[in-house]
Amino acid sequence: MFVNTNSGLFTHLGVFTLGARADSYYEYLLKQWIQGGKKETQLLEDYLEAVEGIKKHLLHRSEPGKLTFVGELAHGCFSAKMDHLVCFLPGTLALGAHHGLPADHMELARALMDTCYQMNRQMETGLSPEIVHFNLHPQKSRKDVQVKAADRHNLLRPETVESLFYLYRLTDDRKYQDWGWELLRSFNTYTRVPSGGYSSISNVQDPRNPQPRDKMESFFLRETLKYLYLLFSDDPDLLSLGTQIKMSILKFIWNCKGVPE
C-alpha cells in the first residue's frame, strides 16, 4: 500500500487489503484494461492474478449466516475486517464477467453484493458503518456483522450503490433496485439536513441520535446520488457502461493529481 517516493521501494510490507489505500488499484486494473480497448494485457493478467489471490487468501464466510466477505492479511495473520470501501468489488467482478472473464466472477459478485447489503441492513439505521468485523465462530454471536465503537460512522460513500448499479444493469434483477431504494430511504431519514444537503453521521447504530457531523463529502453528489439515479432508471442508454467507466477513470486521475473529492 505504501511506496517510498525517494527510493521507489515498497514500505510497510506484509499488509494486504482491498480496503482503504489499496482499493482503487484493484478497481482500475480492470477498468483501465476495458477503457484501453482490452489491449494492455498486463493489466488483465494482474487483475486475474489478484482475484485468484483474493479467493485463496482473503475470502471467508461468516457465522451464523454464511456471508461471503473479503478480510485482510497482516503479516500472515487473517483479520475478519472489511471496510465499506471493499463494496466496490461486487460491481467490478460483475463488470469483468460481462467482458468475458470467468463466470465464477459473477457468482462471487452476487455473494459479495449480498454481504454489502447486509452490512447496511443489519445496522439500526440501515446504513453501513465505515468498517465491520465478521463473526467466525458459531457460538460467539448470533450476528454476522459486528462493529467497533470507532468504526460506527457513515460518510455517505458510493461503493455499495455503484455495485448495485452494475449488478442491476447486468442481471436485470430488481432486488438490486429494491436494495438501493432502502438505502436512499435511510439516507433521507438519518442523514438529510432540514435546511438542505446531507450530513455524514457518527453512529449508524443509534437511530434516535445518529450524531450528524455537519459535513458532506463531494463524492456524495458526484457518485452516490449519480449511481442511485442510474439504478432507478430502466433506460440502459441513459449512461452506458462504457461511458460510466470513462467517467470513473477520470475521477481516479483527478484524485491522483490532488484534486479533492
Coordinates of C-alpha atoms in Angstrom, one line a residue:
M1 CA 0.0 0.0 0.0
F2 CA 2.9 2.4 0.6
V3 CA 5.8 3.4 -1.6
N4 CA 8.8 5.4 -0.6
T5 CA 8.9 8.3 -3.0
N6 CA 12.7 8.7 -2.8
S7 CA 13.7 5.1 -3.3
G8 CA 10.6 3.7 -5.2
L9 CA 10.6 0.8 -2.8
F10 CA 7.5 -0.6 -1.0
T11 CA 7.3 0.0 2.7
H12 CA 5.0 -1.5 5.4
L13 CA 5.4 -4.9 3.9
G14 CA 3.1 -7.8 4.8
V15 CA -0.3 -5.9 4.9
F16 CA -2.8 -7.0 2.2
T17 CA -6.3 -5.3 2.0
L18 CA -8.8 -4.3 -0.6
G19 CA -9.9 -1.5 1.7
A20 CA -8.6 2.0 2.4
R21 CA -5.4 3.0 0.5
A22 CA -5.5 -0.1 -1.8
D23 CA -9.0 -0.4 -3.2
S24 CA -8.5 1.8 -6.3
Y25 CA -5.6 -0.2 -7.6
Y26 CA -7.6 -3.4 -8.0
E27 CA -10.7 -1.5 -9.3
Y28 CA -8.7 0.3 -12.1
L29 CA -6.7 -2.7 -13.2
L30 CA -9.9 -3.9 -14.8
K31 CA -11.4 -0.6 -15.8
Q32 CA -8.2 0.7 -17.5
W33 CA -8.0 -2.6 -19.4
I34 CA -11.5 -2.1 -20.7
Q35 CA -11.0 1.6 -21.3
G36 CA -7.8 0.8 -23.3
G37 CA -9.7 -1.4 -25.7
K38 CA -8.5 -4.6 -24.0
K39 CA -5.0 -4.2 -25.5
E40 CA -3.0 -3.8 -22.3
T41 CA -2.8 -7.5 -21.4
Q42 CA -0.6 -6.9 -18.4
L43 CA -3.4 -5.1 -16.7
L44 CA -5.8 -8.0 -17.3
E45 CA -3.2 -10.6 -16.1
D46 CA -2.5 -8.6 -12.9
Y47 CA -6.3 -8.3 -12.3
L48 CA -6.9 -12.0 -12.8
E49 CA -4.0 -12.9 -10.6
A50 CA -5.3 -10.5 -7.9
V51 CA -8.8 -12.1 -8.0
E52 CA -7.2 -15.6 -7.5
G53 CA -5.2 -14.2 -4.6
I54 CA -8.3 -12.8 -3.0
K55 CA -10.1 -16.1 -3.4
K56 CA -7.2 -18.0 -1.9
H57 CA -6.1 -15.8 0.9
L58 CA -8.8 -13.2 1.8
L59 CA -12.2 -14.8 1.2
H60 CA -14.1 -16.3 4.2
R61 CA -17.6 -16.9 5.3
S62 CA -19.2 -15.6 8.5
E63 CA -21.3 -17.3 11.1
P64 CA -24.1 -18.0 11.5
G65 CA -25.4 -16.5 8.2
K66 CA -22.5 -17.7 6.0
L67 CA -22.0 -14.3 4.4
T68 CA -19.1 -14.3 2.0
F69 CA -16.6 -11.5 2.8
V70 CA -13.1 -10.2 2.0
G71 CA -10.9 -9.9 5.0
E72 CA -7.3 -8.7 5.4
L73 CA -3.9 -10.2 6.0
A74 CA -1.4 -8.6 8.3
H75 CA 2.0 -10.3 8.4
G76 CA 0.4 -13.7 7.9
C77 CA -2.5 -13.2 10.3
F78 CA -6.0 -13.1 8.9
S79 CA -8.4 -10.4 10.2
A80 CA -12.1 -10.6 9.6
K81 CA -12.2 -6.9 9.0
M82 CA -13.9 -5.4 5.9
D83 CA -14.1 -1.7 5.0
H84 CA -17.2 -0.4 3.3
L85 CA -14.8 0.6 0.6
V86 CA -14.4 -3.0 -0.4
C87 CA -18.0 -2.9 -1.6
F88 CA -16.7 -1.7 -4.9
L89 CA -15.7 -5.3 -5.6
P90 CA -19.1 -6.8 -6.5
G91 CA -19.6 -4.3 -9.3
T92 CA -16.0 -4.7 -10.6
L93 CA -16.3 -8.5 -10.6
A94 CA -19.6 -8.3 -12.4
L95 CA -18.2 -5.9 -15.0
G96 CA -15.3 -8.3 -15.6
A97 CA -17.7 -11.2 -16.2
H98 CA -19.7 -9.1 -18.6
H99 CA -16.5 -8.6 -20.6
G100 CA -15.8 -12.3 -20.9
L101 CA -13.9 -13.1 -17.7
P102 CA -14.7 -16.4 -15.8
A103 CA -18.4 -17.0 -14.9
D104 CA -17.5 -17.6 -11.3
H105 CA -16.5 -13.9 -11.0
M106 CA -20.3 -13.2 -11.4
E107 CA -21.1 -15.8 -8.7
L108 CA -18.7 -14.1 -6.3
A109 CA -20.1 -10.7 -7.3
R110 CA -23.6 -11.8 -6.3
A111 CA -22.4 -13.3 -3.0
L112 CA -20.4 -10.2 -2.0
M113 CA -23.3 -7.9 -3.0
D114 CA -25.5 -9.8 -0.6
T115 CA -22.9 -9.2 2.1
C116 CA -22.6 -5.5 1.4
Y117 CA -26.4 -5.2 1.6
Q118 CA -26.3 -6.9 5.0
M119 CA -23.6 -4.5 6.2
N120 CA -26.4 -1.9 5.8
R121 CA -29.4 -4.0 6.6
Q122 CA -28.1 -5.2 10.0
M123 CA -27.5 -1.7 11.3
E124 CA -30.3 0.1 13.2
T125 CA -30.3 3.0 10.7
G126 CA -30.0 0.8 7.6
L127 CA -26.6 2.4 6.8
S128 CA -23.3 0.7 6.8
P129 CA -20.5 1.7 9.2
E130 CA -17.1 2.6 7.7
I131 CA -15.7 -0.8 8.9
V132 CA -17.2 -4.1 10.1
H133 CA -15.8 -7.2 11.6
F134 CA -17.4 -10.6 10.7
N135 CA -18.1 -13.3 13.3
L136 CA -16.2 -16.5 12.5
H137 CA -17.3 -18.5 15.5
P138 CA -20.8 -20.1 15.6
Q139 CA -21.1 -20.0 19.3
K140 CA -19.7 -16.5 19.8
S141 CA -22.6 -14.3 18.5
R142 CA -25.9 -14.5 16.8
K143 CA -24.9 -11.7 14.5
D144 CA -22.7 -12.0 11.5
V145 CA -21.7 -8.3 11.4
Q146 CA -20.0 -6.7 14.4
V147 CA -19.0 -3.0 14.7
K148 CA -16.4 -1.4 17.0
A149 CA -17.2 2.0 18.5
A150 CA -14.6 3.8 16.5
D151 CA -16.0 2.5 13.2
R152 CA -19.7 3.3 13.5
H153 CA -19.6 6.4 11.2
N154 CA -21.1 6.6 7.8
L155 CA -19.5 9.1 5.3
L156 CA -22.2 8.8 2.6
R157 CA -19.9 6.7 0.4
P158 CA -20.9 5.4 -3.1
E159 CA -19.3 1.9 -3.2
T160 CA -22.4 -0.1 -2.4
V161 CA -24.7 1.8 -4.7
E162 CA -22.2 1.7 -7.5
S163 CA -22.1 -2.1 -7.3
L164 CA -25.9 -2.2 -7.1
F165 CA -26.0 -0.2 -10.3
Y166 CA -23.7 -2.7 -12.1
L167 CA -25.4 -5.7 -10.8
Y168 CA -28.8 -4.4 -11.8
R169 CA -27.7 -3.4 -15.3
L170 CA -26.1 -6.8 -15.9
T171 CA -28.7 -9.1 -14.4
D172 CA -32.0 -7.2 -14.6
D173 CA -32.7 -8.5 -11.1
R174 CA -35.0 -5.9 -9.5
K175 CA -33.9 -6.8 -6.0
Y176 CA -30.9 -4.6 -6.5
Q177 CA -33.2 -1.7 -7.2
D178 CA -35.1 -2.5 -4.1
W179 CA -31.9 -2.6 -2.0
G180 CA -30.9 0.8 -3.4
W181 CA -34.3 2.2 -2.6
E182 CA -33.9 1.0 1.0
L183 CA -30.5 2.8 1.2
L184 CA -32.0 6.0 -0.2
R185 CA -34.8 6.0 2.3
S186 CA -32.2 5.5 5.1
F187 CA -30.1 8.4 3.8
N188 CA -33.2 10.6 3.7
T189 CA -34.3 9.5 7.2
Y190 CA -31.0 9.7 9.1
T191 CA -28.6 12.0 7.1
R192 CA -30.7 14.6 5.4
V193 CA -30.4 18.1 6.8
P194 CA -33.7 20.1 7.0
S195 CA -32.1 23.3 5.8
G196 CA -30.6 21.5 2.8
G197 CA -28.0 18.8 2.0
Y198 CA -26.9 15.6 3.7
S199 CA -24.5 15.0 6.5
S200 CA -22.1 12.2 7.5
I201 CA -23.2 10.6 10.7
S202 CA -21.1 9.2 13.6
N203 CA -23.3 6.4 14.8
V204 CA -25.2 4.1 12.4
Q205 CA -26.4 2.0 15.4
D206 CA -28.4 4.8 17.1
P207 CA -31.4 5.8 15.0
R208 CA -32.6 8.2 17.8
N209 CA -29.3 10.1 17.7
P210 CA -27.1 9.3 14.7
Q211 CA -24.9 12.3 15.5
P212 CA -24.7 14.4 12.3
R213 CA -21.2 15.6 11.6
D214 CA -22.2 18.7 9.6
K215 CA -20.0 17.6 6.7
M216 CA -21.0 16.3 3.2
E217 CA -18.2 15.0 1.0
S218 CA -18.5 15.9 -2.6
F219 CA -18.5 12.3 -3.6
F220 CA -22.0 12.0 -2.3
L221 CA -23.2 14.3 -5.0
R222 CA -20.8 13.2 -7.7
E223 CA -21.1 9.4 -7.2
T224 CA -23.6 8.2 -4.6
L225 CA -26.6 10.1 -5.9
K226 CA -25.5 9.6 -9.5
Y227 CA -25.4 5.8 -9.1
L228 CA -28.8 5.9 -7.3
Y229 CA -30.3 7.9 -10.1
L230 CA -28.9 5.5 -12.7
L231 CA -30.0 2.5 -10.6
F232 CA -33.6 3.6 -10.6
S233 CA -33.7 4.2 -14.4
D234 CA -34.9 1.5 -16.7
D235 CA -33.2 3.2 -19.7
P236 CA -30.0 1.3 -20.4
D237 CA -28.9 4.2 -22.8
L238 CA -29.2 6.8 -20.1
L239 CA -25.5 6.3 -19.3
S240 CA -23.9 3.3 -21.0
L241 CA -21.4 1.2 -19.0
G242 CA -18.7 2.3 -21.4
T243 CA -19.3 6.0 -20.7
Q244 CA -19.5 5.2 -17.0
I245 CA -16.1 3.6 -17.0
K246 CA -14.6 6.7 -18.7
M247 CA -16.0 8.9 -16.0
S248 CA -14.8 6.7 -13.3
I249 CA -11.2 6.7 -14.7
L250 CA -11.3 10.5 -15.0
K251 CA -12.3 10.7 -11.3
F252 CA -9.3 8.5 -10.4
I253 CA -6.9 10.7 -12.4
W254 CA -8.2 13.8 -10.8
N255 CA -7.7 12.3 -7.4
C256 CA -4.2 11.2 -8.2
K257 CA -3.4 14.8 -9.2
G258 CA -4.5 16.0 -5.9
V259 CA -8.0 17.3 -6.9
P260 CA -10.1 17.0 -3.7
E261 CA -13.1 14.7 -3.5

